[in-house]
PDB file of C-alpha atoms in Angstrom:
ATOM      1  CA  UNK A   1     170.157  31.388 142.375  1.00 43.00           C
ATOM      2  CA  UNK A   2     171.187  33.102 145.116  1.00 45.00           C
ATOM      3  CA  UNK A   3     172.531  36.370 146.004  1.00 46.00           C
ATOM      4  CA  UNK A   4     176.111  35.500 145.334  1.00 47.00           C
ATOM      5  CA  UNK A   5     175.716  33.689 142.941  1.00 52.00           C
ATOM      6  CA  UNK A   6     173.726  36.738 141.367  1.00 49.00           C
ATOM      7  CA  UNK A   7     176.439  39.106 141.849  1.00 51.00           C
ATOM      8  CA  UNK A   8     179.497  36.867 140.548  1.00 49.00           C
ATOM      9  CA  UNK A   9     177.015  36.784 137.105  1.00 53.00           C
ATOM     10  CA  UNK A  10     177.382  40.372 137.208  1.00 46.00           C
ATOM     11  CA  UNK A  11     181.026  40.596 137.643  1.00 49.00           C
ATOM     12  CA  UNK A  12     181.514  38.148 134.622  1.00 53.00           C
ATOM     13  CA  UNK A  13     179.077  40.098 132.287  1.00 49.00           C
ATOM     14  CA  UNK A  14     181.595  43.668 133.428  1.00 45.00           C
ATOM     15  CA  UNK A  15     185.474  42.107 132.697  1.00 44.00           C
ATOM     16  CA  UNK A  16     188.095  43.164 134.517  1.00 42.00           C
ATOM     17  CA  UNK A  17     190.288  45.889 133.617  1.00 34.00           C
ATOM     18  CA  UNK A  18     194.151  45.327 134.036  1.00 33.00           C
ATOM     19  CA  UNK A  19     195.367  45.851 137.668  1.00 33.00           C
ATOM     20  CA  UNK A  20     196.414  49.640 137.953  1.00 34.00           C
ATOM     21  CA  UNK A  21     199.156  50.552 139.902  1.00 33.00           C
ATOM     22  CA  UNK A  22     197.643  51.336 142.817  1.00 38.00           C
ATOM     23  CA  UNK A  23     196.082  47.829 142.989  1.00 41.00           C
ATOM     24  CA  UNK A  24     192.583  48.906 141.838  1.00 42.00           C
ATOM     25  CA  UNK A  25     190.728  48.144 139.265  1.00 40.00           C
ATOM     26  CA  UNK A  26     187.345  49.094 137.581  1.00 37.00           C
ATOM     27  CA  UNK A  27     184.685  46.721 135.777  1.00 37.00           C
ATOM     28  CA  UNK A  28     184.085  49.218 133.546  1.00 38.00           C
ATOM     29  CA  UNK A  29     186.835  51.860 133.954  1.00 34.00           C
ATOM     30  CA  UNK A  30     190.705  51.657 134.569  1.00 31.00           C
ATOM     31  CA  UNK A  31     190.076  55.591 135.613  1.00 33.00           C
ATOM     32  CA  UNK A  32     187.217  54.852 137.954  1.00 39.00           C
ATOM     33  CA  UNK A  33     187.492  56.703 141.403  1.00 40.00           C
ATOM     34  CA  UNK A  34     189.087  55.447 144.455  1.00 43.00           C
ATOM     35  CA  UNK A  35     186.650  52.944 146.476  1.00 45.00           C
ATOM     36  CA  UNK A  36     184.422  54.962 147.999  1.00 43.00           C
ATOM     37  CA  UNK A  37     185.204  58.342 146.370  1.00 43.00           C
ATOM     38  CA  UNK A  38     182.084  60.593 146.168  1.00 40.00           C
ATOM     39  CA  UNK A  39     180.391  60.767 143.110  1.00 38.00           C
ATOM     40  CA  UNK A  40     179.328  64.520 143.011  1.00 41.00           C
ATOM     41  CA  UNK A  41     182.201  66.119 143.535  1.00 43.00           C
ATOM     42  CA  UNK A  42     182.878  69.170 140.642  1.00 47.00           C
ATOM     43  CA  UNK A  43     185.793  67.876 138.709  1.00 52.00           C
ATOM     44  CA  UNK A  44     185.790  64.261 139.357  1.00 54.00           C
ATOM     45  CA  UNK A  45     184.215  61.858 137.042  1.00 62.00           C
ATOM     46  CA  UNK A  46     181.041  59.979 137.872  1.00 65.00           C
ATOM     47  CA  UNK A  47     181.995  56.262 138.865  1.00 67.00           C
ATOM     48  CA  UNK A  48     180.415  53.533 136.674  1.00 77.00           C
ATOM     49  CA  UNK A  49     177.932  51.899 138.375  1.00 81.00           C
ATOM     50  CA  UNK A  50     179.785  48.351 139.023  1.00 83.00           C
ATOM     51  CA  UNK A  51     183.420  47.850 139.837  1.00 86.00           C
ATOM     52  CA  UNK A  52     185.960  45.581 140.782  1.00 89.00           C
ATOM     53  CA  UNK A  53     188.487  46.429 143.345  1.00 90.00           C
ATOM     54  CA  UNK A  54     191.458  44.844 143.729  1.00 94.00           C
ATOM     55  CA  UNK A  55     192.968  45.836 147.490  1.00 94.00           C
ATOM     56  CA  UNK A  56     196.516  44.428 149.211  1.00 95.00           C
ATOM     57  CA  UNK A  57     195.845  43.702 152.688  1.00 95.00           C
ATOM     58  CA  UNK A  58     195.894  47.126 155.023  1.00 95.00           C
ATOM     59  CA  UNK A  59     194.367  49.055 152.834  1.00 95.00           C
ATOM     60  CA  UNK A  60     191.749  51.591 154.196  1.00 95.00           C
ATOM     61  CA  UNK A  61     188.053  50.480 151.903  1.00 95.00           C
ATOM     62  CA  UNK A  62     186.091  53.375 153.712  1.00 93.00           C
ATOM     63  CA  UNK A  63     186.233  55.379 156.506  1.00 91.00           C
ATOM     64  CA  UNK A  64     183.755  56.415 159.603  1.00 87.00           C
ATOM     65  CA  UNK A  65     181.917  59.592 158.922  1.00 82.00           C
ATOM     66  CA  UNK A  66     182.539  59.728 155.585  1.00 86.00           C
ATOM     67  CA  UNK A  67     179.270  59.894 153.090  1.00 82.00           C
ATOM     68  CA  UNK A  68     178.658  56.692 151.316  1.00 82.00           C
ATOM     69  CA  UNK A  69     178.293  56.860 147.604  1.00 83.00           C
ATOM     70  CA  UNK A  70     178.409  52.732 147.224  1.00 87.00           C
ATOM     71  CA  UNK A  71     178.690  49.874 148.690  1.00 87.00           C
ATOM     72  CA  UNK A  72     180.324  46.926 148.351  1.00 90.00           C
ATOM     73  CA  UNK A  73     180.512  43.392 147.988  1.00 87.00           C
ATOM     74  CA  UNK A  74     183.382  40.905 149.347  1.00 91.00           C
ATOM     75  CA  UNK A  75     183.949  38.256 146.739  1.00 90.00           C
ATOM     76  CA  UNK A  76     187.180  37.363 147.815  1.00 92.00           C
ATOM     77  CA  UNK A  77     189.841  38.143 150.899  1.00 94.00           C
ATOM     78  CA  UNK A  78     188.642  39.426 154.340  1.00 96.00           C
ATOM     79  CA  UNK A  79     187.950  42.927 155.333  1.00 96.00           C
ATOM     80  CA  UNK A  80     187.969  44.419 159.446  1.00 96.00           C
ATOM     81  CA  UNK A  81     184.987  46.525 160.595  1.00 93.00           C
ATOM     82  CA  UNK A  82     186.573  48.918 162.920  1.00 92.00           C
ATOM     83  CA  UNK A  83     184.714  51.488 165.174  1.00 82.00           C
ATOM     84  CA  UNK A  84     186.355  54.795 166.669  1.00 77.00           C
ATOM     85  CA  UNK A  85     185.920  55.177 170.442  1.00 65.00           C
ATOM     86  CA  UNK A  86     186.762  57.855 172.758  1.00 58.00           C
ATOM     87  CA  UNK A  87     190.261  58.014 172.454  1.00 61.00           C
ATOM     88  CA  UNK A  88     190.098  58.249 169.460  1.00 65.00           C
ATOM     89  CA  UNK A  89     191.615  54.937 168.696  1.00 78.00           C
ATOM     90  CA  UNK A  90     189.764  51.769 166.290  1.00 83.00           C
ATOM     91  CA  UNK A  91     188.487  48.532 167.650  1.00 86.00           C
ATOM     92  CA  UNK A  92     187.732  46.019 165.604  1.00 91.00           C
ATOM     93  CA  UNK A  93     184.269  45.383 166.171  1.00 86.00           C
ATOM     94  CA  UNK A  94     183.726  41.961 163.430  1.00 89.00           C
ATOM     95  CA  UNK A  95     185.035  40.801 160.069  1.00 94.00           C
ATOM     96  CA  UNK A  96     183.615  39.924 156.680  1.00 93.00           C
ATOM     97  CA  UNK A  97     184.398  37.609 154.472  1.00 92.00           C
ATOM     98  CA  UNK A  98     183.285  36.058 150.588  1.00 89.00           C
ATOM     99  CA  UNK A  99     179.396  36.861 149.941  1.00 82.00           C
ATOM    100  CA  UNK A 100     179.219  39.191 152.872  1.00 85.00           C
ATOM    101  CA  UNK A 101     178.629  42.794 152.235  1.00 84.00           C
ATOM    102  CA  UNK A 102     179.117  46.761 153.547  1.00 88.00           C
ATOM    103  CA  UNK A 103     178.473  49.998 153.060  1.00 86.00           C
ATOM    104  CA  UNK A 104     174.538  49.481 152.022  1.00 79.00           C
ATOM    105  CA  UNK A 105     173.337  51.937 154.767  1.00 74.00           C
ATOM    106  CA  UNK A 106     175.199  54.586 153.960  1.00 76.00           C
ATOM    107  CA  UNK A 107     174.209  54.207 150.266  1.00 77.00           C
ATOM    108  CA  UNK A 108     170.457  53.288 150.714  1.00 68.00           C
ATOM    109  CA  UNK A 109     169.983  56.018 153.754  1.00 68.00           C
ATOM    110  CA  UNK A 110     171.968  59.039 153.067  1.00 70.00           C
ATOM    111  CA  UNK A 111     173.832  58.480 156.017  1.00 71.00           C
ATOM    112  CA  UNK A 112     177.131  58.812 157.179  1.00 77.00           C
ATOM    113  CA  UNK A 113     179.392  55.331 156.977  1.00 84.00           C
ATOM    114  CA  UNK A 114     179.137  54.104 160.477  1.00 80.00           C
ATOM    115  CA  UNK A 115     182.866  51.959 160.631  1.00 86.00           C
ATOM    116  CA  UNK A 116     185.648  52.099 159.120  1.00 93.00           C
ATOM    117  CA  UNK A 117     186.527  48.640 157.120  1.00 95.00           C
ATOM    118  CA  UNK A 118     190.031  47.946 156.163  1.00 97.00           C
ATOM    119  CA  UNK A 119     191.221  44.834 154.071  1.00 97.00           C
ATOM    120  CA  UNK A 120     193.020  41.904 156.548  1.00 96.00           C
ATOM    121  CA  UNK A 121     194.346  39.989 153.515  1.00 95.00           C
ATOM    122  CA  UNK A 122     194.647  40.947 149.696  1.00 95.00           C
ATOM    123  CA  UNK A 123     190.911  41.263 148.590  1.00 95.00           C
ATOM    124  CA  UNK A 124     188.624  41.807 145.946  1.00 93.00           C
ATOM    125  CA  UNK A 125     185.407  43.685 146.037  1.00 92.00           C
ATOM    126  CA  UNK A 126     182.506  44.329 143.737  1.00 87.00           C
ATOM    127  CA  UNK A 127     181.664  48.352 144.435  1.00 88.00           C
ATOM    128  CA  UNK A 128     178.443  49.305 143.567  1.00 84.00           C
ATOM    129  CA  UNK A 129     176.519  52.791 143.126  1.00 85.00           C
ATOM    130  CA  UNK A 130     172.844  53.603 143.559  1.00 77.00           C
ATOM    131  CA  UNK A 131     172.931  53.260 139.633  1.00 78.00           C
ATOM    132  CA  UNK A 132     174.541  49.556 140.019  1.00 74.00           C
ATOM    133  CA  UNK A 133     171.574  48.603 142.439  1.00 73.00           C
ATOM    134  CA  UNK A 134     169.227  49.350 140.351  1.00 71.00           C
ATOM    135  CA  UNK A 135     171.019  47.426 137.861  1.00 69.00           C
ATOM    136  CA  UNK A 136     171.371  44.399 139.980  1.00 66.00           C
ATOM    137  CA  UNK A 137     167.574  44.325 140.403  1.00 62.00           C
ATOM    138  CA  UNK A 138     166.940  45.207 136.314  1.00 63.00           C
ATOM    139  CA  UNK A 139     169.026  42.678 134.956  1.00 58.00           C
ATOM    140  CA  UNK A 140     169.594  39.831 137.522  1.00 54.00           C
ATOM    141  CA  UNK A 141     166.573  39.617 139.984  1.00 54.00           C
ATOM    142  CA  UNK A 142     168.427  40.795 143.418  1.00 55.00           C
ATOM    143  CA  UNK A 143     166.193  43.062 145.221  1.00 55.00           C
ATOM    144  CA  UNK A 144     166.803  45.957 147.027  1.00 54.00           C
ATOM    145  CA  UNK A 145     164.552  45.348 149.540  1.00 59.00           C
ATOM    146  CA  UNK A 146     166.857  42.243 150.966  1.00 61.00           C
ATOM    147  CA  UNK A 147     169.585  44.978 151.588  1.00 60.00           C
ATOM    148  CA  UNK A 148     167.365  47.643 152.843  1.00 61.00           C
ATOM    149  CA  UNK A 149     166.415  44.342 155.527  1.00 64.00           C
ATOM    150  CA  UNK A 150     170.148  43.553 156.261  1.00 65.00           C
ATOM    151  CA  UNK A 151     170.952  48.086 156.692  1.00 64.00           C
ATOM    152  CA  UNK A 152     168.055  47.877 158.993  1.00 64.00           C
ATOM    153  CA  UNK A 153     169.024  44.779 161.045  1.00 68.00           C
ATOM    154  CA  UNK A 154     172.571  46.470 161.327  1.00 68.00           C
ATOM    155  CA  UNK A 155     171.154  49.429 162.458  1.00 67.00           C
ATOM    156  CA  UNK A 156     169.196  47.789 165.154  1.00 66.00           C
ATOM    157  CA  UNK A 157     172.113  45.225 166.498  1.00 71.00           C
ATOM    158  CA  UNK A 158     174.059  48.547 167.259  1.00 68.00           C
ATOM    159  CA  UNK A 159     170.715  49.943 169.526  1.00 68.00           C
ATOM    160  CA  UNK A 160     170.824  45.916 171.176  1.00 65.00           C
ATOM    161  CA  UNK A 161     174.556  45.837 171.625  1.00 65.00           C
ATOM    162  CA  UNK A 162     174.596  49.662 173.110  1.00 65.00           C
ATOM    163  CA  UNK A 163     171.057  50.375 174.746  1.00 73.00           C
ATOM    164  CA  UNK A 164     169.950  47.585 177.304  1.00 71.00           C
ATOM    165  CA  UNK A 165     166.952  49.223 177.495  1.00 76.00           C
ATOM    166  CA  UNK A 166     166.390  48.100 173.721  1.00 76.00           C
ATOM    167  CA  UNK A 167     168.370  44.980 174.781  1.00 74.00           C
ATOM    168  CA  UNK A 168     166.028  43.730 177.039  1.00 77.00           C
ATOM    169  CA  UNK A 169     162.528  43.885 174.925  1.00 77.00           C
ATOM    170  CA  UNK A 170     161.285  40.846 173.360  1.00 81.00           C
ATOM    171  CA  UNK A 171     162.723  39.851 169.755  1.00 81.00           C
ATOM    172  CA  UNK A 172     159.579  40.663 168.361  1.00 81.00           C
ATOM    173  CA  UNK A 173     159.034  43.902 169.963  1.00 80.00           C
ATOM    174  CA  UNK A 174     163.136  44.358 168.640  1.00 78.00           C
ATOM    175  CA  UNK A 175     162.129  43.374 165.227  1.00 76.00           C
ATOM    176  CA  UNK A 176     159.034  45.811 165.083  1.00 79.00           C
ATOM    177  CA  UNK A 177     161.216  48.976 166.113  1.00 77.00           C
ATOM    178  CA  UNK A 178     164.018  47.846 163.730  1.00 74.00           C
ATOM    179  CA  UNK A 179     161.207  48.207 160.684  1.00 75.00           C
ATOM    180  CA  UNK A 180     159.701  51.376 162.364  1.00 82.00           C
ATOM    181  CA  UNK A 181     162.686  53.139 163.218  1.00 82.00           C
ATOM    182  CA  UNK A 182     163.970  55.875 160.685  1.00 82.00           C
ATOM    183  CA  UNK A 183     168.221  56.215 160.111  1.00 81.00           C
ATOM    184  CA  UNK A 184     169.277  60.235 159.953  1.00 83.00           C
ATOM    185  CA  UNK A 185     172.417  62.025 160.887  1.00 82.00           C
ATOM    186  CA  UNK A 186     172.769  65.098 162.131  1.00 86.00           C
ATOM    187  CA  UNK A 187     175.614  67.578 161.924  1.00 86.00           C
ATOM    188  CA  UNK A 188     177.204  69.295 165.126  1.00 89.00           C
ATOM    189  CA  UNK A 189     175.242  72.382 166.420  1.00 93.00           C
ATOM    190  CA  UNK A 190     171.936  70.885 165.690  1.00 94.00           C
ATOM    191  CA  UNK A 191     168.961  70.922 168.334  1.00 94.00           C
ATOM    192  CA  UNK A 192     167.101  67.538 168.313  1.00 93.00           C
ATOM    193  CA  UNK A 193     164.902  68.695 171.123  1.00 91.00           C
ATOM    194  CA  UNK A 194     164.128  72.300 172.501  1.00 90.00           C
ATOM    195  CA  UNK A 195     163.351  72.805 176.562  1.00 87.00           C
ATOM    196  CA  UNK A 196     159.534  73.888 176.648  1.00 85.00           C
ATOM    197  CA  UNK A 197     158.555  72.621 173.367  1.00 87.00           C
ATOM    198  CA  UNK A 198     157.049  69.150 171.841  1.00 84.00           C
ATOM    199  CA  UNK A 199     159.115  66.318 170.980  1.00 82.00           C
ATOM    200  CA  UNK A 200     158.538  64.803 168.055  1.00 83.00           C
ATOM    201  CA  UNK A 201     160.104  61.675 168.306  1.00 88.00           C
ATOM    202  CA  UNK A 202     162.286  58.894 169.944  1.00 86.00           C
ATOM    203  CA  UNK A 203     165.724  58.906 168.794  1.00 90.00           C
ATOM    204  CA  UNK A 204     168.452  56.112 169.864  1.00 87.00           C
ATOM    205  CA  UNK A 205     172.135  57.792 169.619  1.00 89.00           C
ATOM    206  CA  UNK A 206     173.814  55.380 167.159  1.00 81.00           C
ATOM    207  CA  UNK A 207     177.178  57.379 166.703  1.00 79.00           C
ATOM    208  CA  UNK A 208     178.238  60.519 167.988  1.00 83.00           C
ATOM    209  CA  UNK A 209     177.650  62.894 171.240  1.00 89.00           C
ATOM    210  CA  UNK A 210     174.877  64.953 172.432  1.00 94.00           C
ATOM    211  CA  UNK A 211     174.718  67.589 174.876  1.00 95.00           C
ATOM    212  CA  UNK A 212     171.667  68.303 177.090  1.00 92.00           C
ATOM    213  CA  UNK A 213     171.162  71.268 179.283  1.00 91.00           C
ATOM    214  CA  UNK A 214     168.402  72.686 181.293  1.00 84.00           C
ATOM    215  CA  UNK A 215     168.000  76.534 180.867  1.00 83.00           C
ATOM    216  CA  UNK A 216     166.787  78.308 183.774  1.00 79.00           C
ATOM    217  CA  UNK A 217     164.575  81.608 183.613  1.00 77.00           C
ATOM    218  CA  UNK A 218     167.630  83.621 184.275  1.00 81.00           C
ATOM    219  CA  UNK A 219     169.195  82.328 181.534  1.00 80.00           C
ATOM    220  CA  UNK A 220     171.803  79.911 183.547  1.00 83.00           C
ATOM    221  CA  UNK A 221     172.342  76.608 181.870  1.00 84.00           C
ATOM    222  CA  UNK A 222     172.613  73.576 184.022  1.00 85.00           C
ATOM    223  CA  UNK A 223     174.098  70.574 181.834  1.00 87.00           C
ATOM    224  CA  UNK A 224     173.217  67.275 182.097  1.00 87.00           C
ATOM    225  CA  UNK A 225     175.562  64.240 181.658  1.00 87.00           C
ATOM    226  CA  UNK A 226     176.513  64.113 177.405  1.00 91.00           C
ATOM    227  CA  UNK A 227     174.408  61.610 175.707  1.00 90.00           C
ATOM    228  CA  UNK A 228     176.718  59.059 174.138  1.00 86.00           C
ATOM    229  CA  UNK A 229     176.296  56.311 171.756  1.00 82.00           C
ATOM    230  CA  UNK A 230     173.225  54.051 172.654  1.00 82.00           C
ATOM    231  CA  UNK A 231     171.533  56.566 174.312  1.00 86.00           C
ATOM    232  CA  UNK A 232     167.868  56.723 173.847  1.00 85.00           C
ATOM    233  CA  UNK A 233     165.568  60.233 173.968  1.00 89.00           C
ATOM    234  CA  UNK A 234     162.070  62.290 173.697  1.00 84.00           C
ATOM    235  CA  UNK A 235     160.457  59.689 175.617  1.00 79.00           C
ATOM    236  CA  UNK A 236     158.877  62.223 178.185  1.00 76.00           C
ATOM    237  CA  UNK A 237     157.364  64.326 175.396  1.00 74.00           C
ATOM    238  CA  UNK A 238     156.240  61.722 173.416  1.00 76.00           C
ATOM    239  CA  UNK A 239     154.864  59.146 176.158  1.00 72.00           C
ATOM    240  CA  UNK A 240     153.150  61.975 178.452  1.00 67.00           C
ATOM    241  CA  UNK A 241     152.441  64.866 175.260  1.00 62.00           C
ATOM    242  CA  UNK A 242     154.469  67.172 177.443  1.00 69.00           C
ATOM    243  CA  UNK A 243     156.767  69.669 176.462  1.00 79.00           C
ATOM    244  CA  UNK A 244     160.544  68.421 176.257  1.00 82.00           C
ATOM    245  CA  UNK A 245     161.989  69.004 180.166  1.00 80.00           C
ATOM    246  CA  UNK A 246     165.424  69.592 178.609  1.00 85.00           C
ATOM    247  CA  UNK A 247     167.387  70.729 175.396  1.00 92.00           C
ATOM    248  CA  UNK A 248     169.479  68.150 173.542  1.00 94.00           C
ATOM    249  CA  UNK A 249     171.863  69.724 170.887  1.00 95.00           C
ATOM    250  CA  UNK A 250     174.031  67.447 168.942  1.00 94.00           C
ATOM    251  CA  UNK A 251     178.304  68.074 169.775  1.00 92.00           C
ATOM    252  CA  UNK A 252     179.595  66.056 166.877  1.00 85.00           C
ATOM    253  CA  UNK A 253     177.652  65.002 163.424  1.00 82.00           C
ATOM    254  CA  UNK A 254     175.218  62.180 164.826  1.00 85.00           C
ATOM    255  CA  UNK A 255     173.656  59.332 163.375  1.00 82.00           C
ATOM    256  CA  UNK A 256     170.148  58.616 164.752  1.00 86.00           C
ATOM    257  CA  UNK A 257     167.470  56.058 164.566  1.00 85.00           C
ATOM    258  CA  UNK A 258     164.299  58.098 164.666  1.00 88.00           C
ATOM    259  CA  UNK A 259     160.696  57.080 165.691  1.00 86.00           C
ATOM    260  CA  UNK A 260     158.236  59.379 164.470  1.00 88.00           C
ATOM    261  CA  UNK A 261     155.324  60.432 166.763  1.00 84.00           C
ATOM    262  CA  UNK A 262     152.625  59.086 165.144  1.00 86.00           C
ATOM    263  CA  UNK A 263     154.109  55.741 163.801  1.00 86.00           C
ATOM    264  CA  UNK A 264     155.153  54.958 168.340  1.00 79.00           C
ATOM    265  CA  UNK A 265     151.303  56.147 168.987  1.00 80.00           C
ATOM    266  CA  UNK A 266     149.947  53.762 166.261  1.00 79.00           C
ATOM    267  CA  UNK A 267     152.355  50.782 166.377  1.00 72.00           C
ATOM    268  CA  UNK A 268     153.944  50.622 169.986  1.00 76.00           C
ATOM    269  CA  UNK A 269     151.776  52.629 172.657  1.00 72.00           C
ATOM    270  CA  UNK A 270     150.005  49.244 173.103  1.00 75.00           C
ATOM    271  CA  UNK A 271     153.362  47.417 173.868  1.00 76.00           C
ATOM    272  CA  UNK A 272     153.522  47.065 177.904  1.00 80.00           C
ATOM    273  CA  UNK A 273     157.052  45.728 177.677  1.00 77.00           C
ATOM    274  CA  UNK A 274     158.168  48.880 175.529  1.00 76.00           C
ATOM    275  CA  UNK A 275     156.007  51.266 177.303  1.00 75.00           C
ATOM    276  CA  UNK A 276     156.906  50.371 180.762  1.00 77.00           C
ATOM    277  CA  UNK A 277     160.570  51.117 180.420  1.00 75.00           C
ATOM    278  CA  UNK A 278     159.677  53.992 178.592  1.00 76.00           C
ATOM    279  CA  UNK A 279     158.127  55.058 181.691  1.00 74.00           C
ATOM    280  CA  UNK A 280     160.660  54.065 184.079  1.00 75.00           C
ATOM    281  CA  UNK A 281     163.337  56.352 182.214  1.00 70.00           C
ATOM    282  CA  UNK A 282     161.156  59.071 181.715  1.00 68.00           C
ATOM    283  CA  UNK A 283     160.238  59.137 185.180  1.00 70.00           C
ATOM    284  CA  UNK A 284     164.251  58.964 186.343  1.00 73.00           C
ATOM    285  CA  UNK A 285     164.779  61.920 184.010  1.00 66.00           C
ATOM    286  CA  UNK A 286     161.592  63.412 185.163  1.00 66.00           C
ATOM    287  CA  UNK A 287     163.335  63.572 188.764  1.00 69.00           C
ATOM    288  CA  UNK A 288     166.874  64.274 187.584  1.00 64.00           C
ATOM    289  CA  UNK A 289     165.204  67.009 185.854  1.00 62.00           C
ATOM    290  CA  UNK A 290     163.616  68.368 189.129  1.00 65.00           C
ATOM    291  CA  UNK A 291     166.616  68.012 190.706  1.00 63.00           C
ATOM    292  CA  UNK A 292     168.522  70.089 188.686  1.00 58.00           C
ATOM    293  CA  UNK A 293     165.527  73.022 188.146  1.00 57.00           C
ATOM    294  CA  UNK A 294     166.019  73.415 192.327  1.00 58.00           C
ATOM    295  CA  UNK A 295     169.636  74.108 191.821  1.00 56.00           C
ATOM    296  CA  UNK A 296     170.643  77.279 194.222  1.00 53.00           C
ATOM    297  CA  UNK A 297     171.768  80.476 191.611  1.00 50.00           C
TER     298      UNK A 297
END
């Protein structure tokens, strides 16, 4: 049976509650939450674990940056992934339609949601808490695993569709960093990497901005361009176990994809396609970076 299949056996064995007026509906509670309401906060009433929402077309399902308490399934209708940019303004970015699925990062990570979806047509959609997962997998054989595959594979078409870097690497040198890399976000203020210390890890900017400065011994700062989405990072420290030649302190909450130290050193060192444009970009930042410590006062 598949997936589908598995999850419209769910929705039968949780009947429908009549349609509220605000044209949502729980499996298990006309009271439930609003789709994608946080669970925890003081007041509001845990969400059952499996819902059905019933949504006229335009309405807003979840929205970027918010946390993710669920995910959800489209079993009927069409829904619009939309991404912020600059200006502030959404572009729609894909769509989703009967058996598809969203949401699952933010739920299986402890991320923020990385797009905003909003229904094109009237829709309905199975919502789902961690509690529901688990369910799924208890009761009708869907495994968790298959969605912590399809957060991952997300996760890494936003690194190929915003880093070429990433972009131009073998598929199976892609597919390797898609299982090794590590999801996180990051709220504003936060320093990733510190000027004259180790690095860590690689990180690949998924959503947000970054600021990077050089600090001279006078205490001047001397900024470098902001990091913005798709950038990647900590490749001098980590390729050449040198301290990191610059500071890079996050502007806005980020969302990261994180390669730990160890796991590049066992995994990837070996790669010569991976490593050699490692080295190229560390070795344009490495001059960028000389550049700017020669700076007159």
């Amino acid at each position: 049976m598949s997936l589908f299949a598995r999850l419209q056996a769910l929705l039968s064995a949780h009947p429908s509650a009549p349609v509220s007026s605000g044209g949502q509906t729980s499996a298990t509670s006309a009271t439930a939450p609003a789709a994608g309401a946080p669970a925890d906060v003081e007041g509001a009433p845990a969400p059952p674990p499996v819902c059905t929402r019933y949504l006229p077309a335009g309405q807003v399902v979840v929205r970027e940056g918010d946390p993710g308490h669920s995910m959800f399934v489209v079993l009927e209708g069409r829904v619009a992934v939309l991404r912020g940019g600059d200006n502030g303004a959404n572009t729609e970015v894909g769509r989703l339609g009967a058996g598809e699925f969203f949401g699952e990062l933010a739920l299986l990570t402890g991320t923020q949601r990385t797009a905003t979806i909003v229904t094109v047509e009237d829709a309905v959609l199975l919502e789902l808490t961690q509690a529901g997962v688990r369910e799924l997998g208890k009761d009708y054989g869907v495994k968790g695993e298959q969605m912590q595959v399809t957060a991952r594979e997300r996760l890494l078409a936003d690194a190929l569709r915003s880093n070429p870097l990433i972009a131009a690497l073998p598929p199976e040198v892609q597919h390797e960093l898609g299982d090794a890399f590590v999801p996180c976000t990051v709220p504003a203020g936060e320093t990733l990497l510190t000027r004259g210390q180790p690095g860590d890890a690689l990180y690949v900017l998924i959503r947000g901005q970054c600021e990077v400065f050089h600090t001279h011994g006078d205490g001047r700062q001397s900024p470098y361009p902001t990091l913005e989405e798709g950038a990647l990072f900590g490749e001098i420290s980590l390729l050449r176990s040198r301290l990191a030649t610059a500071t890079v302190r996050t502007v806005t909450p980020c969302t990261l994809l994180k390669l730990e130290r160890d796991v590049f050193k066992k995994a990837f060192l070996g790669q010569p396609d991976l490593r050699g444009a490692l080295v190229r970009l560390g070795l344009e930042r490495l001059k960028h970076t000389m550049e700017v410590m020669g700076e007159p006062k």
